[in-house]
């Protein structure tokens, strides 16, 4: 796995989480900057997913491939779902949803690394 | 079509998935998904090694799925379904949490509810409490029009 990419993704998730939390506390709606960061993060997650799939297909496998693929699927789908669910609520709670999605993404990036390294 | 972000649920009563409920639903959805993955994986790969925890994993997953769907729907009936699901969830996490401490031999493999959800930052313990509070604070008032 690309550990530097995973570290960057984890850090970006945490930045998005803090940003969203601050927005929620200040009773603001999610901003364009947050959505841009979320989009960039999602692109990074997709790149990581493609790299992981290529590695698995070419024979470098984590100890538990099924668990790994489960995490991979969840990680790629989670943020878009969170943005969709969060933006439908035009209040501070939309930011709260984004924060939850971002924190979960950070945790999943970490777990993905752990599962890969066994 | 019903507005997803509306403040009233179907047939009266405030919606359960607006305001703070939106976060609650998001967290429930995450747990429904991850518990389902975990249970499915456990049941398919090595059910025989620890049948009891794996069955409990599947049960927990089902409870999360039901609670998530019920909270999103917010109809009169799904409100009751949500109440039952969240109550079962609270009893489940307390019972399994206690069992996993007392009788560790029966729980060689972790479930979502083992150790009161310690593997998930104790969110499984806090979630049903928040759920019950939320259902209580957004209960429909009799004889009054629903308040948004």
PDB file of C-alpha atoms in Angstrom:
ATOM      1  CA  UNK A   1       0.000   0.000   0.000  1.00  0.00           C
ATOM      2  CA  UNK A   2       1.004   3.598  -0.515  1.00  0.00           C
ATOM      3  CA  UNK A   3       1.654   4.621   3.057  1.00  0.00           C
ATOM      4  CA  UNK A   4       2.416   8.302   2.237  1.00  0.00           C
ATOM      5  CA  UNK A   5      -0.921   8.549   0.407  1.00  0.00           C
ATOM      6  CA  UNK A   6      -2.706   6.931   3.359  1.00  0.00           C
ATOM      7  CA  UNK A   7      -1.102   9.426   5.748  1.00  0.00           C
ATOM      8  CA  UNK A   8      -2.133  12.322   3.494  1.00  0.00           C
ATOM      9  CA  UNK A   9      -5.682  10.964   3.243  1.00  0.00           C
ATOM     10  CA  UNK A  10      -5.913  10.515   7.002  1.00  0.00           C
ATOM     11  CA  UNK A  11      -4.654  14.059   7.572  1.00  0.00           C
ATOM     12  CA  UNK A  12      -7.035  15.530   4.965  1.00  0.00           C
ATOM     13  CA  UNK A  13      -9.960  13.663   6.588  1.00  0.00           C
ATOM     14  CA  UNK A  14      -9.078  15.123   9.973  1.00  0.00           C
ATOM     15  CA  UNK A  15      -8.794  18.639   8.517  1.00  0.00           C
ATOM     16  CA  UNK A  16     -12.236  18.238   6.946  1.00  0.00           C
ATOM     17  CA  UNK A  17     -13.583  16.914  10.259  1.00  0.00           C
ATOM     18  CA  UNK A  18     -12.273  19.894  12.246  1.00  0.00           C
ATOM     19  CA  UNK A  19     -13.451  22.329   9.569  1.00  0.00           C
ATOM     20  CA  UNK A  20     -16.948  20.824   9.650  1.00  0.00           C
ATOM     21  CA  UNK A  21     -17.034  20.798  13.453  1.00  0.00           C
ATOM     22  CA  UNK A  22     -16.107  24.479  13.542  1.00  0.00           C
ATOM     23  CA  UNK A  23     -18.854  25.135  10.977  1.00  0.00           C
ATOM     24  CA  UNK A  24     -21.378  23.225  13.072  1.00  0.00           C
ATOM     25  CA  UNK A  25     -20.429  25.129  16.226  1.00  0.00           C
ATOM     26  CA  UNK A  26     -20.726  28.442  14.369  1.00  0.00           C
ATOM     27  CA  UNK A  27     -24.119  27.346  12.993  1.00  0.00           C
ATOM     28  CA  UNK A  28     -22.896  27.651   9.416  1.00  0.00           C
ATOM     29  CA  UNK A  29     -23.831  25.573   6.413  1.00  0.00           C
ATOM     30  CA  UNK A  30     -21.104  23.535   4.690  1.00  0.00           C
ATOM     31  CA  UNK A  31     -18.999  25.912   2.566  1.00  0.00           C
ATOM     32  CA  UNK A  32     -17.686  25.583  -0.973  1.00  0.00           C
ATOM     33  CA  UNK A  33     -14.159  25.144   0.382  1.00  0.00           C
ATOM     34  CA  UNK A  34     -15.267  22.170   2.430  1.00  0.00           C
ATOM     35  CA  UNK A  35     -16.905  20.566  -0.574  1.00  0.00           C
ATOM     36  CA  UNK A  36     -13.738  21.146  -2.607  1.00  0.00           C
ATOM     37  CA  UNK A  37     -11.657  19.455   0.096  1.00  0.00           C
ATOM     38  CA  UNK A  38     -14.181  16.610   0.285  1.00  0.00           C
ATOM     39  CA  UNK A  39     -13.994  16.174  -3.504  1.00  0.00           C
ATOM     40  CA  UNK A  40     -10.156  16.169  -3.464  1.00  0.00           C
ATOM     41  CA  UNK A  41     -10.216  13.689  -0.593  1.00  0.00           C
ATOM     42  CA  UNK A  42     -12.595  11.425  -2.507  1.00  0.00           C
ATOM     43  CA  UNK A  43     -10.297  11.511  -5.558  1.00  0.00           C
ATOM     44  CA  UNK A  44      -7.413  10.472  -3.285  1.00  0.00           C
ATOM     45  CA  UNK A  45      -9.499   7.672  -1.791  1.00  0.00           C
ATOM     46  CA  UNK A  46     -10.378   6.427  -5.279  1.00  0.00           C
ATOM     47  CA  UNK A  47      -6.691   6.477  -6.285  1.00  0.00           C
ATOM     48  CA  UNK A  48      -5.874   4.492  -3.153  1.00  0.00           C
ATOM     49  CA  UNK A  49      -8.671   2.071  -4.003  1.00  0.00           C
ATOM     50  CA  UNK A  50      -7.409   1.552  -7.552  1.00  0.00           C
ATOM     51  CA  UNK A  51      -3.825   1.021  -6.309  1.00  0.00           C
ATOM     52  CA  UNK A  52      -5.070  -1.473  -3.718  1.00  0.00           C
ATOM     53  CA  UNK A  53      -7.130  -3.406  -6.272  1.00  0.00           C
ATOM     54  CA  UNK A  54      -4.162  -3.540  -8.681  1.00  0.00           C
ATOM     55  CA  UNK A  55      -1.911  -4.818  -5.892  1.00  0.00           C
ATOM     56  CA  UNK A  56      -4.431  -7.463  -4.840  1.00  0.00           C
ATOM     57  CA  UNK A  57      -4.988  -8.612  -8.433  1.00  0.00           C
ATOM     58  CA  UNK A  58      -1.247  -8.816  -9.130  1.00  0.00           C
ATOM     59  CA  UNK A  59      -0.722 -11.015  -6.100  1.00  0.00           C
ATOM     60  CA  UNK A  60       0.307  -8.786  -3.201  1.00  0.00           C
ATOM     61  CA  UNK A  61      -2.459  -9.689  -0.806  1.00  0.00           C
ATOM     62  CA  UNK A  62      -3.324  -8.610   2.714  1.00  0.00           C
ATOM     63  CA  UNK A  63      -3.803 -11.399   5.262  1.00  0.00           C
ATOM     64  CA  UNK A  64      -7.560 -11.048   5.123  1.00  0.00           C
ATOM     65  CA  UNK A  65      -8.539 -10.059   1.601  1.00  0.00           C
ATOM     66  CA  UNK A  66     -12.304 -10.138   2.262  1.00  0.00           C
ATOM     67  CA  UNK A  67     -12.052  -7.742   5.218  1.00  0.00           C
ATOM     68  CA  UNK A  68      -9.755  -5.517   3.195  1.00  0.00           C
ATOM     69  CA  UNK A  69     -12.149  -5.308   0.248  1.00  0.00           C
ATOM     70  CA  UNK A  70     -15.030  -4.602   2.645  1.00  0.00           C
ATOM     71  CA  UNK A  71     -13.148  -1.641   4.124  1.00  0.00           C
ATOM     72  CA  UNK A  72     -12.139  -0.456   0.669  1.00  0.00           C
ATOM     73  CA  UNK A  73     -15.749  -0.386  -0.558  1.00  0.00           C
ATOM     74  CA  UNK A  74     -16.985   1.372   2.570  1.00  0.00           C
ATOM     75  CA  UNK A  75     -14.219   3.958   2.470  1.00  0.00           C
ATOM     76  CA  UNK A  76     -14.959   4.942  -1.140  1.00  0.00           C
ATOM     77  CA  UNK A  77     -18.743   5.168  -0.655  1.00  0.00           C
ATOM     78  CA  UNK A  78     -18.838   6.809   2.769  1.00  0.00           C
ATOM     79  CA  UNK A  79     -17.843  10.386   1.945  1.00  0.00           C
ATOM     80  CA  UNK A  80     -20.185  10.847  -1.059  1.00  0.00           C
ATOM     81  CA  UNK A  81     -23.024   9.430   1.041  1.00  0.00           C
ATOM     82  CA  UNK A  82     -22.138  11.787   3.895  1.00  0.00           C
ATOM     83  CA  UNK A  83     -22.001  14.823   1.586  1.00  0.00           C
ATOM     84  CA  UNK A  84     -25.338  13.867   0.014  1.00  0.00           C
ATOM     85  CA  UNK A  85     -27.013  13.340   3.395  1.00  0.00           C
ATOM     86  CA  UNK A  86     -25.382  16.398   4.969  1.00  0.00           C
ATOM     87  CA  UNK A  87     -26.126  18.889   2.190  1.00  0.00           C
ATOM     88  CA  UNK A  88     -29.823  18.032   2.160  1.00  0.00           C
ATOM     89  CA  UNK A  89     -30.016  19.677   5.571  1.00  0.00           C
ATOM     90  CA  UNK A  90     -29.443  23.393   5.149  1.00  0.00           C
ATOM     91  CA  UNK A  91     -28.385  24.049   8.710  1.00  0.00           C
ATOM     92  CA  UNK A  92     -25.490  23.470  11.058  1.00  0.00           C
ATOM     93  CA  UNK A  93     -26.455  19.800  11.280  1.00  0.00           C
ATOM     94  CA  UNK A  94     -25.299  19.300   7.706  1.00  0.00           C
ATOM     95  CA  UNK A  95     -21.843  20.239   8.961  1.00  0.00           C
ATOM     96  CA  UNK A  96     -22.288  17.766  11.797  1.00  0.00           C
ATOM     97  CA  UNK A  97     -22.983  14.980   9.306  1.00  0.00           C
ATOM     98  CA  UNK A  98     -19.881  15.965   7.304  1.00  0.00           C
ATOM     99  CA  UNK A  99     -17.819  15.845  10.500  1.00  0.00           C
ATOM    100  CA  UNK A 100     -19.087  12.329  11.272  1.00  0.00           C
ATOM    101  CA  UNK A 101     -18.326  11.159   7.721  1.00  0.00           C
ATOM    102  CA  UNK A 102     -14.838  12.719   7.822  1.00  0.00           C
ATOM    103  CA  UNK A 103     -13.929  11.217  11.219  1.00  0.00           C
ATOM    104  CA  UNK A 104     -15.183   7.803  10.086  1.00  0.00           C
ATOM    105  CA  UNK A 105     -13.122   8.110   6.899  1.00  0.00           C
ATOM    106  CA  UNK A 106     -10.004   8.883   8.960  1.00  0.00           C
ATOM    107  CA  UNK A 107     -10.628   5.827  11.164  1.00  0.00           C
ATOM    108  CA  UNK A 108     -11.220   3.621   8.129  1.00  0.00           C
ATOM    109  CA  UNK A 109      -8.006   4.834   6.416  1.00  0.00           C
ATOM    110  CA  UNK A 110      -6.113   3.813   9.555  1.00  0.00           C
ATOM    111  CA  UNK A 111      -7.906   0.441   9.791  1.00  0.00           C
ATOM    112  CA  UNK A 112      -7.238  -0.206   6.094  1.00  0.00           C
ATOM    113  CA  UNK A 113      -3.499   0.213   6.701  1.00  0.00           C
ATOM    114  CA  UNK A 114      -3.678  -2.095   9.720  1.00  0.00           C
ATOM    115  CA  UNK A 115      -5.545  -4.794   7.794  1.00  0.00           C
ATOM    116  CA  UNK A 116      -3.082  -4.514   4.895  1.00  0.00           C
ATOM    117  CA  UNK A 117      -0.077  -4.863   7.184  1.00  0.00           C
ATOM    118  CA  UNK A 118      -1.757  -7.732   9.065  1.00  0.00           C
TER     119      UNK A 118
ATOM    120  CA  UNK B   1     -42.427  13.210  -3.235  1.00  0.00           C
ATOM    121  CA  UNK B   2     -41.807  13.754   0.438  1.00  0.00           C
ATOM    122  CA  UNK B   3     -39.104  16.265   1.159  1.00  0.00           C
ATOM    123  CA  UNK B   4     -36.135  14.541   2.689  1.00  0.00           C
ATOM    124  CA  UNK B   5     -35.162  17.594   4.683  1.00  0.00           C
ATOM    125  CA  UNK B   6     -38.706  18.377   5.848  1.00  0.00           C
ATOM    126  CA  UNK B   7     -39.243  18.953   9.499  1.00  0.00           C
ATOM    127  CA  UNK B   8     -42.383  16.877   9.751  1.00  0.00           C
ATOM    128  CA  UNK B   9     -42.577  13.156   9.232  1.00  0.00           C
ATOM    129  CA  UNK B  10     -45.293  11.274   7.423  1.00  0.00           C
ATOM    130  CA  UNK B  11     -48.685  11.715   9.049  1.00  0.00           C
ATOM    131  CA  UNK B  12     -47.757  14.083  11.786  1.00  0.00           C
ATOM    132  CA  UNK B  13     -45.063  14.190  14.373  1.00  0.00           C
ATOM    133  CA  UNK B  14     -41.745  15.892  13.855  1.00  0.00           C
ATOM    134  CA  UNK B  15     -39.352  14.144  11.501  1.00  0.00           C
ATOM    135  CA  UNK B  16     -36.696  12.025  13.152  1.00  0.00           C
ATOM    136  CA  UNK B  17     -34.062  12.666  10.508  1.00  0.00           C
ATOM    137  CA  UNK B  18     -33.881  16.445  10.573  1.00  0.00           C
ATOM    138  CA  UNK B  19     -31.761  18.679  12.776  1.00  0.00           C
ATOM    139  CA  UNK B  20     -29.574  16.711  15.195  1.00  0.00           C
ATOM    140  CA  UNK B  21     -31.403  13.601  13.995  1.00  0.00           C
ATOM    141  CA  UNK B  22     -29.480  13.901  10.766  1.00  0.00           C
ATOM    142  CA  UNK B  23     -26.243  13.157  12.598  1.00  0.00           C
ATOM    143  CA  UNK B  24     -27.906  10.361  14.542  1.00  0.00           C
ATOM    144  CA  UNK B  25     -29.114   8.737  11.309  1.00  0.00           C
ATOM    145  CA  UNK B  26     -25.635   9.126   9.780  1.00  0.00           C
ATOM    146  CA  UNK B  27     -24.000   7.356  12.726  1.00  0.00           C
ATOM    147  CA  UNK B  28     -26.682   4.633  12.692  1.00  0.00           C
ATOM    148  CA  UNK B  29     -26.088   4.127   8.960  1.00  0.00           C
ATOM    149  CA  UNK B  30     -22.336   3.750   9.516  1.00  0.00           C
ATOM    150  CA  UNK B  31     -22.981   1.121  12.190  1.00  0.00           C
ATOM    151  CA  UNK B  32     -25.596  -0.666  10.094  1.00  0.00           C
ATOM    152  CA  UNK B  33     -23.073  -0.918   7.275  1.00  0.00           C
ATOM    153  CA  UNK B  34     -20.001  -1.886   9.286  1.00  0.00           C
ATOM    154  CA  UNK B  35     -21.876  -4.347  11.519  1.00  0.00           C
ATOM    155  CA  UNK B  36     -23.428  -5.978   8.441  1.00  0.00           C
ATOM    156  CA  UNK B  37     -20.041  -6.315   6.752  1.00  0.00           C
ATOM    157  CA  UNK B  38     -18.510  -7.730   9.898  1.00  0.00           C
ATOM    158  CA  UNK B  39     -21.333 -10.197  10.527  1.00  0.00           C
ATOM    159  CA  UNK B  40     -21.525 -11.304   6.900  1.00  0.00           C
ATOM    160  CA  UNK B  41     -17.796 -11.889   6.812  1.00  0.00           C
ATOM    161  CA  UNK B  42     -17.801 -13.819  10.109  1.00  0.00           C
ATOM    162  CA  UNK B  43     -20.780 -15.987   9.160  1.00  0.00           C
ATOM    163  CA  UNK B  44     -19.378 -16.860   5.736  1.00  0.00           C
ATOM    164  CA  UNK B  45     -15.758 -17.509   6.687  1.00  0.00           C
ATOM    165  CA  UNK B  46     -15.691 -19.300  10.013  1.00  0.00           C
ATOM    166  CA  UNK B  47     -19.091 -19.644  11.609  1.00  0.00           C
ATOM    167  CA  UNK B  48     -18.213 -22.879  13.412  1.00  0.00           C
ATOM    168  CA  UNK B  49     -15.339 -21.401  15.414  1.00  0.00           C
ATOM    169  CA  UNK B  50     -17.568 -19.090  17.470  1.00  0.00           C
ATOM    170  CA  UNK B  51     -21.289 -19.527  16.689  1.00  0.00           C
ATOM    171  CA  UNK B  52     -22.676 -17.454  19.595  1.00  0.00           C
ATOM    172  CA  UNK B  53     -20.708 -14.218  18.991  1.00  0.00           C
ATOM    173  CA  UNK B  54     -21.266 -14.493  15.268  1.00  0.00           C
ATOM    174  CA  UNK B  55     -25.017 -14.911  15.638  1.00  0.00           C
ATOM    175  CA  UNK B  56     -24.998 -11.924  18.002  1.00  0.00           C
ATOM    176  CA  UNK B  57     -22.994  -9.956  15.439  1.00  0.00           C
ATOM    177  CA  UNK B  58     -25.636 -10.679  12.819  1.00  0.00           C
ATOM    178  CA  UNK B  59     -28.408  -9.781  15.271  1.00  0.00           C
ATOM    179  CA  UNK B  60     -26.704  -6.482  16.120  1.00  0.00           C
ATOM    180  CA  UNK B  61     -26.326  -5.720  12.416  1.00  0.00           C
ATOM    181  CA  UNK B  62     -30.045  -6.362  11.848  1.00  0.00           C
ATOM    182  CA  UNK B  63     -30.986  -4.095  14.769  1.00  0.00           C
ATOM    183  CA  UNK B  64     -28.854  -1.258  13.362  1.00  0.00           C
ATOM    184  CA  UNK B  65     -30.359  -1.651   9.899  1.00  0.00           C
ATOM    185  CA  UNK B  66     -33.923  -1.608  11.280  1.00  0.00           C
ATOM    186  CA  UNK B  67     -33.198   1.419  13.491  1.00  0.00           C
ATOM    187  CA  UNK B  68     -31.630   3.346  10.595  1.00  0.00           C
ATOM    188  CA  UNK B  69     -34.535   2.710   8.235  1.00  0.00           C
ATOM    189  CA  UNK B  70     -37.120   3.494  10.930  1.00  0.00           C
ATOM    190  CA  UNK B  71     -35.430   6.797  11.836  1.00  0.00           C
ATOM    191  CA  UNK B  72     -35.311   7.866   8.186  1.00  0.00           C
ATOM    192  CA  UNK B  73     -38.969   7.027   7.550  1.00  0.00           C
ATOM    193  CA  UNK B  74     -40.329   8.843  10.635  1.00  0.00           C
ATOM    194  CA  UNK B  75     -43.877   7.593  10.095  1.00  0.00           C
ATOM    195  CA  UNK B  76     -46.089   6.833  13.080  1.00  0.00           C
ATOM    196  CA  UNK B  77     -45.423   3.138  12.759  1.00  0.00           C
ATOM    197  CA  UNK B  78     -41.701   3.422  12.125  1.00  0.00           C
ATOM    198  CA  UNK B  79     -41.458   5.612  15.225  1.00  0.00           C
ATOM    199  CA  UNK B  80     -42.615   2.624  17.272  1.00  0.00           C
ATOM    200  CA  UNK B  81     -40.287   0.323  15.323  1.00  0.00           C
ATOM    201  CA  UNK B  82     -37.398   2.688  16.033  1.00  0.00           C
ATOM    202  CA  UNK B  83     -38.259   2.745  19.735  1.00  0.00           C
ATOM    203  CA  UNK B  84     -38.245  -1.063  19.892  1.00  0.00           C
ATOM    204  CA  UNK B  85     -35.024  -1.349  17.860  1.00  0.00           C
ATOM    205  CA  UNK B  86     -33.155   1.241  19.934  1.00  0.00           C
ATOM    206  CA  UNK B  87     -34.363  -0.340  23.189  1.00  0.00           C
ATOM    207  CA  UNK B  88     -33.265  -3.789  21.999  1.00  0.00           C
ATOM    208  CA  UNK B  89     -29.949  -2.229  21.035  1.00  0.00           C
ATOM    209  CA  UNK B  90     -29.445  -0.781  24.528  1.00  0.00           C
ATOM    210  CA  UNK B  91     -30.353  -4.079  26.207  1.00  0.00           C
ATOM    211  CA  UNK B  92     -28.126  -5.911  23.720  1.00  0.00           C
ATOM    212  CA  UNK B  93     -25.032  -3.798  24.273  1.00  0.00           C
ATOM    213  CA  UNK B  94     -25.469  -4.004  28.065  1.00  0.00           C
ATOM    214  CA  UNK B  95     -26.080  -7.767  28.048  1.00  0.00           C
ATOM    215  CA  UNK B  96     -23.350  -8.673  25.564  1.00  0.00           C
ATOM    216  CA  UNK B  97     -20.968  -6.183  27.178  1.00  0.00           C
ATOM    217  CA  UNK B  98     -21.505  -7.799  30.573  1.00  0.00           C
ATOM    218  CA  UNK B  99     -21.359 -11.358  29.187  1.00  0.00           C
ATOM    219  CA  UNK B 100     -18.123 -10.664  27.341  1.00  0.00           C
ATOM    220  CA  UNK B 101     -16.542  -9.476  30.599  1.00  0.00           C
ATOM    221  CA  UNK B 102     -17.900 -12.281  32.787  1.00  0.00           C
ATOM    222  CA  UNK B 103     -17.575 -15.201  30.385  1.00  0.00           C
ATOM    223  CA  UNK B 104     -14.678 -14.368  28.099  1.00  0.00           C
ATOM    224  CA  UNK B 105     -14.396 -18.001  26.984  1.00  0.00           C
ATOM    225  CA  UNK B 106     -17.712 -17.822  25.142  1.00  0.00           C
ATOM    226  CA  UNK B 107     -16.533 -14.693  23.333  1.00  0.00           C
ATOM    227  CA  UNK B 108     -13.223 -15.588  21.711  1.00  0.00           C
ATOM    228  CA  UNK B 109     -14.181 -13.342  18.807  1.00  0.00           C
ATOM    229  CA  UNK B 110     -15.383  -9.806  19.280  1.00  0.00           C
ATOM    230  CA  UNK B 111     -18.823  -8.551  18.318  1.00  0.00           C
ATOM    231  CA  UNK B 112     -19.815  -4.907  17.890  1.00  0.00           C
ATOM    232  CA  UNK B 113     -21.223  -5.028  21.427  1.00  0.00           C
ATOM    233  CA  UNK B 114     -18.315  -6.829  23.164  1.00  0.00           C
ATOM    234  CA  UNK B 115     -16.792  -4.877  26.041  1.00  0.00           C
ATOM    235  CA  UNK B 116     -19.703  -2.411  25.758  1.00  0.00           C
ATOM    236  CA  UNK B 117     -18.480  -1.456  22.291  1.00  0.00           C
ATOM    237  CA  UNK B 118     -14.914  -0.681  23.368  1.00  0.00           C
ATOM    238  CA  UNK B 119     -13.637  -1.673  19.915  1.00  0.00           C
ATOM    239  CA  UNK B 120     -15.733   1.113  18.431  1.00  0.00           C
ATOM    240  CA  UNK B 121     -14.866   3.895  20.859  1.00  0.00           C
ATOM    241  CA  UNK B 122     -17.882   2.993  23.055  1.00  0.00           C
ATOM    242  CA  UNK B 123     -20.135   4.569  20.440  1.00  0.00           C
ATOM    243  CA  UNK B 124     -22.411   1.456  20.519  1.00  0.00           C
ATOM    244  CA  UNK B 125     -23.069   2.192  24.220  1.00  0.00           C
ATOM    245  CA  UNK B 126     -23.765   5.910  23.769  1.00  0.00           C
ATOM    246  CA  UNK B 127     -25.785   5.584  20.561  1.00  0.00           C
ATOM    247  CA  UNK B 128     -28.932   3.897  21.970  1.00  0.00           C
ATOM    248  CA  UNK B 129     -29.034   6.370  24.855  1.00  0.00           C
ATOM    249  CA  UNK B 130     -28.928   9.270  22.404  1.00  0.00           C
ATOM    250  CA  UNK B 131     -31.481   7.435  20.250  1.00  0.00           C
ATOM    251  CA  UNK B 132     -33.941   7.042  23.137  1.00  0.00           C
ATOM    252  CA  UNK B 133     -33.476  10.684  24.137  1.00  0.00           C
ATOM    253  CA  UNK B 134     -34.056  11.755  20.536  1.00  0.00           C
ATOM    254  CA  UNK B 135     -37.204   9.654  20.119  1.00  0.00           C
ATOM    255  CA  UNK B 136     -38.503  11.056  23.402  1.00  0.00           C
ATOM    256  CA  UNK B 137     -37.783  14.677  22.516  1.00  0.00           C
ATOM    257  CA  UNK B 138     -39.417  14.319  19.107  1.00  0.00           C
ATOM    258  CA  UNK B 139     -42.484  12.341  20.160  1.00  0.00           C
ATOM    259  CA  UNK B 140     -45.734  13.471  18.581  1.00  0.00           C
ATOM    260  CA  UNK B 141     -47.939  15.543  20.893  1.00  0.00           C
ATOM    261  CA  UNK B 142     -51.525  14.412  21.109  1.00  0.00           C
ATOM    262  CA  UNK B 143     -54.267  16.906  20.288  1.00  0.00           C
ATOM    263  CA  UNK B 144     -51.834  19.490  18.989  1.00  0.00           C
ATOM    264  CA  UNK B 145     -50.648  20.092  15.475  1.00  0.00           C
ATOM    265  CA  UNK B 146     -47.117  18.800  14.900  1.00  0.00           C
ATOM    266  CA  UNK B 147     -44.481  21.354  15.729  1.00  0.00           C
ATOM    267  CA  UNK B 148     -41.653  21.725  13.228  1.00  0.00           C
TER     268      UNK B 148
END
